[in-house]
PDB file of C-alpha atoms in Angstrom:
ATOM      1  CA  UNK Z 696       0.000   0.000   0.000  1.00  0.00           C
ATOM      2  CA  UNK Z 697       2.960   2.356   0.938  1.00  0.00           C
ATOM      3  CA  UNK Z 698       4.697   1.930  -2.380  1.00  0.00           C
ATOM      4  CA  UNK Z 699       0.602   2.549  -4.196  1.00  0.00           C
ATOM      5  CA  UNK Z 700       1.229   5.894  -2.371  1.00  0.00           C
ATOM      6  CA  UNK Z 701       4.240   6.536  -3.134  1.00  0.00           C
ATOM      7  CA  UNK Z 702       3.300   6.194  -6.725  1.00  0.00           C
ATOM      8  CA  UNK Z 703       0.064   7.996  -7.022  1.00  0.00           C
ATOM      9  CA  UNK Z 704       2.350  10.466  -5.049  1.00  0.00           C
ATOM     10  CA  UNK Z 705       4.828  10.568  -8.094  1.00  0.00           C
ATOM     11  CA  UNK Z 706       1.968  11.449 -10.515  1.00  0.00           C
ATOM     12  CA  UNK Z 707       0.543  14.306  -9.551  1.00  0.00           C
ATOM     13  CA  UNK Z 708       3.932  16.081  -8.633  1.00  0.00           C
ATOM     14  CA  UNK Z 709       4.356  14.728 -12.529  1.00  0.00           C
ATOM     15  CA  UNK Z 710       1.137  16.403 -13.358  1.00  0.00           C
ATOM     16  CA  UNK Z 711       1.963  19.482 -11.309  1.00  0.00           C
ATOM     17  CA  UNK Z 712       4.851  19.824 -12.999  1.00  0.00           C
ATOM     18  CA  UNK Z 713       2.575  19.816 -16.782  1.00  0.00           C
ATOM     19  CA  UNK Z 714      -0.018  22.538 -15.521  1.00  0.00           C
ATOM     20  CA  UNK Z 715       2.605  24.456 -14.091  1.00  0.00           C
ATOM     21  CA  UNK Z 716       5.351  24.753 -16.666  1.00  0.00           C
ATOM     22  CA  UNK Z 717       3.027  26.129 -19.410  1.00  0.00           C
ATOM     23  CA  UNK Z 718       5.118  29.028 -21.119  1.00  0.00           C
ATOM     24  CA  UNK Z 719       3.754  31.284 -23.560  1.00  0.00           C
ATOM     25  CA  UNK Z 720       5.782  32.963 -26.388  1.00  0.00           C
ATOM     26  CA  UNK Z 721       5.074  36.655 -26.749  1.00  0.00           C
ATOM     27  CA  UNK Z 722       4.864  38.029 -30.358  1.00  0.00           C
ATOM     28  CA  UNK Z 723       4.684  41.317 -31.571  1.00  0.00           C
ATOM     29  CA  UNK Z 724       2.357  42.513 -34.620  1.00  0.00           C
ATOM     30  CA  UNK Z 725       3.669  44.634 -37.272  1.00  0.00           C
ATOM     31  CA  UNK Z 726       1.967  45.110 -40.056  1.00  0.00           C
ATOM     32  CA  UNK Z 727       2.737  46.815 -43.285  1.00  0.00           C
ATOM     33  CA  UNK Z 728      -0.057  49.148 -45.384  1.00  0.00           C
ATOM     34  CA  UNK Z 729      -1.128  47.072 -48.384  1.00  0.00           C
ATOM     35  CA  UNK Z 730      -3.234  49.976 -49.639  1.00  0.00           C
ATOM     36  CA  UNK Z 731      -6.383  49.965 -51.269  1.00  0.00           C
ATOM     37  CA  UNK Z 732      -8.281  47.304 -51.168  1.00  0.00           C
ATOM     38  CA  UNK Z 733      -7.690  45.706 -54.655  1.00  0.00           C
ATOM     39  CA  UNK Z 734      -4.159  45.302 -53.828  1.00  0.00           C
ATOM     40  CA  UNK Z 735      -5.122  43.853 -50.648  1.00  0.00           C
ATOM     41  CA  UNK Z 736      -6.958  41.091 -52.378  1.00  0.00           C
ATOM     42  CA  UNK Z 737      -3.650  40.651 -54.466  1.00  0.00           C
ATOM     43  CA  UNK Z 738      -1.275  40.900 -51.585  1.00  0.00           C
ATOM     44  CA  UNK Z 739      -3.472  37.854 -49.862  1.00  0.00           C
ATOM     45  CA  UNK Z 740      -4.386  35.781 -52.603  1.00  0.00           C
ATOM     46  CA  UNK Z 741      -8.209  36.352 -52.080  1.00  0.00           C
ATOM     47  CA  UNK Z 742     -11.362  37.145 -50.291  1.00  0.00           C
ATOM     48  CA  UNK Z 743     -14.496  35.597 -49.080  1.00  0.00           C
ATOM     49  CA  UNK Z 744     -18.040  36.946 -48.342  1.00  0.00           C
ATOM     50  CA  UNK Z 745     -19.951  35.231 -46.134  1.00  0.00           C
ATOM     51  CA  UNK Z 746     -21.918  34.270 -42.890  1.00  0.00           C
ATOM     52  CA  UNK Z 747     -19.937  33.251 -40.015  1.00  0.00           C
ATOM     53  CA  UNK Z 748     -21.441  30.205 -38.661  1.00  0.00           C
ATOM     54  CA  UNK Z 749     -19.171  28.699 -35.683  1.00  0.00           C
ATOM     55  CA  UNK Z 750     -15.906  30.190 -33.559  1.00  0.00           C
ATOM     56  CA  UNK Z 751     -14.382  28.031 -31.930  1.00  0.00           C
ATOM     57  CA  UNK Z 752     -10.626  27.755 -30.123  1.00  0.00           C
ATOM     58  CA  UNK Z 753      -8.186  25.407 -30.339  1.00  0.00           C
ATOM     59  CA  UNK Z 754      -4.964  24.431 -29.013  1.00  0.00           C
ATOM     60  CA  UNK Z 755      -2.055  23.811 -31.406  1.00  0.00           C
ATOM     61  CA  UNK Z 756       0.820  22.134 -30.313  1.00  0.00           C
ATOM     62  CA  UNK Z 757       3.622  19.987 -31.735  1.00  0.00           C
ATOM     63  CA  UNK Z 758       3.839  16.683 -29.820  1.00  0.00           C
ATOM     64  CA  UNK Z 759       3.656  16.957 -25.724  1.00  0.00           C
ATOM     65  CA  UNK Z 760       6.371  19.139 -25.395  1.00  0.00           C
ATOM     66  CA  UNK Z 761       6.311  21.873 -28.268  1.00  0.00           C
ATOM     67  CA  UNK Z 762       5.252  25.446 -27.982  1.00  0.00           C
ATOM     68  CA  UNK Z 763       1.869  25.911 -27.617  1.00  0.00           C
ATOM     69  CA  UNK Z 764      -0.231  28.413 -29.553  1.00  0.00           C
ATOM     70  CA  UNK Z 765      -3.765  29.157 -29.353  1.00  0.00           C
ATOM     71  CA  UNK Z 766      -5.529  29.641 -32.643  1.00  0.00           C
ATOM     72  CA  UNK Z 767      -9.067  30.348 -33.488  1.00  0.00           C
ATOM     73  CA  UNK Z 768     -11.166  28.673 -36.241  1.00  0.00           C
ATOM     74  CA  UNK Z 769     -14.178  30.310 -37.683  1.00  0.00           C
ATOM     75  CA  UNK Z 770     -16.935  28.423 -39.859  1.00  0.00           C
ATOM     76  CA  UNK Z 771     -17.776  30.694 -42.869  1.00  0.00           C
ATOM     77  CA  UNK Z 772     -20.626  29.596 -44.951  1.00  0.00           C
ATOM     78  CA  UNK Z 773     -19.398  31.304 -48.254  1.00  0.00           C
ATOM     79  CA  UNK Z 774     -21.630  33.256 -50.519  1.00  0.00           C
ATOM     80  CA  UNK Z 775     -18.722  34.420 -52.763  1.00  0.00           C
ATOM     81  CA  UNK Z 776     -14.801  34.674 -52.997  1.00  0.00           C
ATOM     82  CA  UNK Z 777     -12.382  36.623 -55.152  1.00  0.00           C
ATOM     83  CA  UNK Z 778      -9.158  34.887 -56.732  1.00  0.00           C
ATOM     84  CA  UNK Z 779      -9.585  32.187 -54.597  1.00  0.00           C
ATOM     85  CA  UNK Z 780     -12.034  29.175 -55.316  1.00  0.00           C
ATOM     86  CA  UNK Z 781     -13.497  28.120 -52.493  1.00  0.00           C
ATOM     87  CA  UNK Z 782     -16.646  25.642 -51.573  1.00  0.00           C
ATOM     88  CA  UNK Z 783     -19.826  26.639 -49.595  1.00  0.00           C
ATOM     89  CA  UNK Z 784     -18.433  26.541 -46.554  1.00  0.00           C
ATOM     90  CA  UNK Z 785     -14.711  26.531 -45.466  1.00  0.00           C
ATOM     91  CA  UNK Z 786     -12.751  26.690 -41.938  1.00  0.00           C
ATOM     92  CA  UNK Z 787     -10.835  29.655 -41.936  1.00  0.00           C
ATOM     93  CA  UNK Z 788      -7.538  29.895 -39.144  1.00  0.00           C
ATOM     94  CA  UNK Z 789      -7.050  33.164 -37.206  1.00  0.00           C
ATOM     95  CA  UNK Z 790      -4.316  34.345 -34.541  1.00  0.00           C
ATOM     96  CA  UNK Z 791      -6.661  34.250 -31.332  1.00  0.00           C
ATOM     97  CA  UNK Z 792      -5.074  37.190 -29.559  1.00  0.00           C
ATOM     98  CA  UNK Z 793      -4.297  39.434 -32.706  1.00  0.00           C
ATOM     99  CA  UNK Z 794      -7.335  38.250 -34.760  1.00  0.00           C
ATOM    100  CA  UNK Z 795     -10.594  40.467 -35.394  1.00  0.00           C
ATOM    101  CA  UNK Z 796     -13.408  40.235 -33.203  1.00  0.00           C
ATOM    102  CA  UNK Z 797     -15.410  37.725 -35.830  1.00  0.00           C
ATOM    103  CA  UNK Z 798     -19.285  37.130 -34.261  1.00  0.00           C
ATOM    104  CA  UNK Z 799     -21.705  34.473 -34.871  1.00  0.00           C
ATOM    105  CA  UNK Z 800     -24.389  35.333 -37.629  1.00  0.00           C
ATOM    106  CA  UNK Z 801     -23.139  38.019 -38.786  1.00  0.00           C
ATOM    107  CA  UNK Z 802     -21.590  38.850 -42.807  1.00  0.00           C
ATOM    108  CA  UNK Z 803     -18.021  39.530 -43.658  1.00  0.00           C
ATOM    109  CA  UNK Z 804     -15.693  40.354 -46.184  1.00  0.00           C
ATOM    110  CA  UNK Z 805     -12.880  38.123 -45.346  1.00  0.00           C
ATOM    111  CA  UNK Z 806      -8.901  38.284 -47.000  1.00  0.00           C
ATOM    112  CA  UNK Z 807      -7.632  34.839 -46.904  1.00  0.00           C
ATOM    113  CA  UNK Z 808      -4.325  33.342 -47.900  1.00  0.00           C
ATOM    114  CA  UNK Z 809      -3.340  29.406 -48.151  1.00  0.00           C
ATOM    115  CA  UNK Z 810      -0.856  28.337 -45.783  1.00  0.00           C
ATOM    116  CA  UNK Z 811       0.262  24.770 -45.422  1.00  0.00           C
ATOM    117  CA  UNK Z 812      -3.479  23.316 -46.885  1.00  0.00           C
ATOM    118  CA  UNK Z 813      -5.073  26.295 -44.478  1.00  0.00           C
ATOM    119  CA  UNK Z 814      -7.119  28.660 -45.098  1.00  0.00           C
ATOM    120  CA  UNK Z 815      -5.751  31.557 -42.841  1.00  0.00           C
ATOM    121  CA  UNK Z 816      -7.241  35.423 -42.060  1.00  0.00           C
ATOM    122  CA  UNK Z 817      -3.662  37.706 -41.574  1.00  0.00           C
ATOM    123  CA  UNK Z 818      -4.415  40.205 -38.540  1.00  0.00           C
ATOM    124  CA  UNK Z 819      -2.386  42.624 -40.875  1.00  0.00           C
ATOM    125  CA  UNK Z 820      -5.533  42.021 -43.000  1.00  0.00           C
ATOM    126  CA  UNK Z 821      -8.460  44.277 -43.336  1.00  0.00           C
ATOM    127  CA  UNK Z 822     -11.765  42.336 -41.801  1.00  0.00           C
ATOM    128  CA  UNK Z 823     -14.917  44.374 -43.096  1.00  0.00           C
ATOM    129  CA  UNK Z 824     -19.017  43.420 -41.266  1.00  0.00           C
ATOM    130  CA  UNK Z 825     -21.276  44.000 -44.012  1.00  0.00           C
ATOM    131  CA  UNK Z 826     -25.050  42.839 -44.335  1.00  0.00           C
ATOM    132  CA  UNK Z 827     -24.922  42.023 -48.046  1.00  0.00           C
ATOM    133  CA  UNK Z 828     -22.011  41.628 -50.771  1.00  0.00           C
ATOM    134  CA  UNK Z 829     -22.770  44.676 -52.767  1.00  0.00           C
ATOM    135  CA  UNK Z 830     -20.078  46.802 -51.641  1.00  0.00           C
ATOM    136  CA  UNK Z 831     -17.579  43.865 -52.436  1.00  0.00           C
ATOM    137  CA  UNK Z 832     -18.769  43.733 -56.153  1.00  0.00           C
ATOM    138  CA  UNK Z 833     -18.336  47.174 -56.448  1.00  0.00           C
ATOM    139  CA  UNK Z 834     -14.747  46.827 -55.292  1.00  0.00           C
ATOM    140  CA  UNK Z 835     -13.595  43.440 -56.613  1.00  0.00           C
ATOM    141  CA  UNK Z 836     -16.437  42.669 -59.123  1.00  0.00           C
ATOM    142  CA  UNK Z 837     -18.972  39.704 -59.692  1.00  0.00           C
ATOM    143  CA  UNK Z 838     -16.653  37.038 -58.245  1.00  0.00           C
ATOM    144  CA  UNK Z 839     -17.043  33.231 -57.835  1.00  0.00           C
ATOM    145  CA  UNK Z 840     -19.976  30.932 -56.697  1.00  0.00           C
ATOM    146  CA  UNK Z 841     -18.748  28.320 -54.187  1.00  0.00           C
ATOM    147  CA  UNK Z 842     -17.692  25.297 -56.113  1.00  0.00           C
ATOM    148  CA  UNK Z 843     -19.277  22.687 -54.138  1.00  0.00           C
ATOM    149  CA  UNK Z 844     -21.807  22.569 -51.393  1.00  0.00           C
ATOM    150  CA  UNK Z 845     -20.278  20.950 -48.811  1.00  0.00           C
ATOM    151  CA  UNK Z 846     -20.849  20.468 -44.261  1.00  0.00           C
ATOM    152  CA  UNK Z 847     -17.908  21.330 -42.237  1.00  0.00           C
ATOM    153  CA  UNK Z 848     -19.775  21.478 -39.014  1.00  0.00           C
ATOM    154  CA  UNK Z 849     -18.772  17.984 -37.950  1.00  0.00           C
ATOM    155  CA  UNK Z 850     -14.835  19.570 -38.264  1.00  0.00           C
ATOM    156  CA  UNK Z 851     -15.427  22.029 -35.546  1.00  0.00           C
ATOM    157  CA  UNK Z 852     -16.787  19.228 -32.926  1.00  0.00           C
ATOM    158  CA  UNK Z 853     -12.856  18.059 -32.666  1.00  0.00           C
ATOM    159  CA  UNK Z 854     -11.070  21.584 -31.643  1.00  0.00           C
ATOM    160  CA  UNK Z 855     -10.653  22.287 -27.849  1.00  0.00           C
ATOM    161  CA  UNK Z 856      -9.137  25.253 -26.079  1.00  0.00           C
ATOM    162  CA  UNK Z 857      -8.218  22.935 -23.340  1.00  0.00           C
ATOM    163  CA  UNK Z 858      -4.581  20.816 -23.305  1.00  0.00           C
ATOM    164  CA  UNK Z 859      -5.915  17.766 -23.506  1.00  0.00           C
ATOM    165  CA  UNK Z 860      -2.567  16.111 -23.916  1.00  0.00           C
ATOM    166  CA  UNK Z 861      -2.149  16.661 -19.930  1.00  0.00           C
ATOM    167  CA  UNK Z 862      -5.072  14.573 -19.204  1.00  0.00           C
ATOM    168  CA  UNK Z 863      -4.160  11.849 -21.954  1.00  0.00           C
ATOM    169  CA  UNK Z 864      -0.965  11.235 -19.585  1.00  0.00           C
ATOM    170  CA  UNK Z 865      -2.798  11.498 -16.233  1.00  0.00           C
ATOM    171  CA  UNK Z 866      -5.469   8.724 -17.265  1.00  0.00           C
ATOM    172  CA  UNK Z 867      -3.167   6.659 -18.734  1.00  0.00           C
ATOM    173  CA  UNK Z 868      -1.104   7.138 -15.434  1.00  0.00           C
ATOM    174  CA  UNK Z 869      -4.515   6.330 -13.883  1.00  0.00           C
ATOM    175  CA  UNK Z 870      -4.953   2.812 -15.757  1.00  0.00           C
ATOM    176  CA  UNK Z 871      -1.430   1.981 -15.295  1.00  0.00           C
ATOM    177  CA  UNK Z 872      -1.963   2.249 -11.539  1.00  0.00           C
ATOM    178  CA  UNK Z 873      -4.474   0.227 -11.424  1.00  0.00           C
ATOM    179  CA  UNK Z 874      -3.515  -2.164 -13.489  1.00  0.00           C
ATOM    180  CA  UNK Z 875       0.392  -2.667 -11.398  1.00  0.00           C
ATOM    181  CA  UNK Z 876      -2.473  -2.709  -8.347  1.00  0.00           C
ATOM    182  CA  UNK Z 877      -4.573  -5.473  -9.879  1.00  0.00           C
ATOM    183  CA  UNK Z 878      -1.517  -7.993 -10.833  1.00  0.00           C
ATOM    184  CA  UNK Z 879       0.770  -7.410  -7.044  1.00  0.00           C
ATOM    185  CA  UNK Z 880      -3.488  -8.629  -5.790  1.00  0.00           C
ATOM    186  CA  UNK Z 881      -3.254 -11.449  -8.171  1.00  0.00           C
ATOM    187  CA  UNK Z 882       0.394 -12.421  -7.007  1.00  0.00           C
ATOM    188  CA  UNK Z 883      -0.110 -12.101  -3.438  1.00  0.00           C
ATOM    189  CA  UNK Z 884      -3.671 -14.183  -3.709  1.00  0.00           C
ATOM    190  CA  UNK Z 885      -1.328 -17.164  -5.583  1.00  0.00           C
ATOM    191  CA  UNK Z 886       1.600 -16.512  -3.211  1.00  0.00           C
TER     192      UNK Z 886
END
């Protein structure tokens, strides 16, 4: 029993030491004029109109131990896009302390870029509410239709704010526990 102690002991000074040693990197934004908003639309590689459907947070990080960054996804069910082909809705990636304030049902005129297979919204980028696209045709023209009509909601179910990688070790500590508990009962019972 004293060495079941000893152990459980063990893992939560290990977990401890996981809540506790969370260190954030600081960045500093600095962002250059693009000018009007045609060469904006260059400078990005496109735009998107459309209703914002779901925010939601997430925690990037690579592996247990790399820096950890929290980013900010935001459903956008697309109405149109300039340069940039997109379907009806798409998941668009967002720095969660620098991004713009993006709300839930409302309409946007969105600059987006592709980075590494994601769609991502620059806070250097201009982020523009508007309650139907006729300002953006003016600007940009006419524009594309969303190629395909597509669901992305289920996407969003999978991002949490939370480190879950913390709690991945602690239950597996948990079952490992248990299970060193269940075979010295076993050995002791055929002893």
């Amino acid at each position: 029993m004293d060495n079941l102690k000893r152990l459980l002991s063990l893992i939560m000074a290990f977990t401890m030491v996981f809540f506790f040693s969370n260190e954030q990197d600081v960045k500093a934004l600095s962002c250059v004029d693009v000018g009007s908003p045609q060469a904006a639309l260059e400078r990005f590689g496109g735009a998107v109109y459309g209703e914002v459907r779901q925010i939601k947070a997430d925690l990037k990080q690579e592996g247990f131990t790399g820096t950890k960054e929290k980013i900010r996804y935001i459903l956008v069910e697309v109405e149109r896009s300039w340069i940039t082909e997109v379907d009806s809705q798409i998941i668009v990636t967002t720095d969660y302390t620098w991004g713009y304030e993006f709300k839930e049902g409302n309409k946007y005129l969105i600059y987006i870029s592709e980075v590494d297979g994601e769609l991502i919204s620059s806070p250097c980028s201009t982020t523009i509410e508007m309650n139907n696209p006729k300002q953006a045709i003016e600007l940009f023209g006419e524009g594309l239709r969303p190629k395909l009509q597509v669901n992305l909601e289920h996407k969003m179910w999978f991002m949490f704010e939370q480190d879950i990688d913390v709690y991945i070790i602690v239950v597996a500590l948990v079952f490992v526990v248990i299970a060193v508990s269940f075979m010295r009962r076993a050995r002791k019972k055929k002893g």
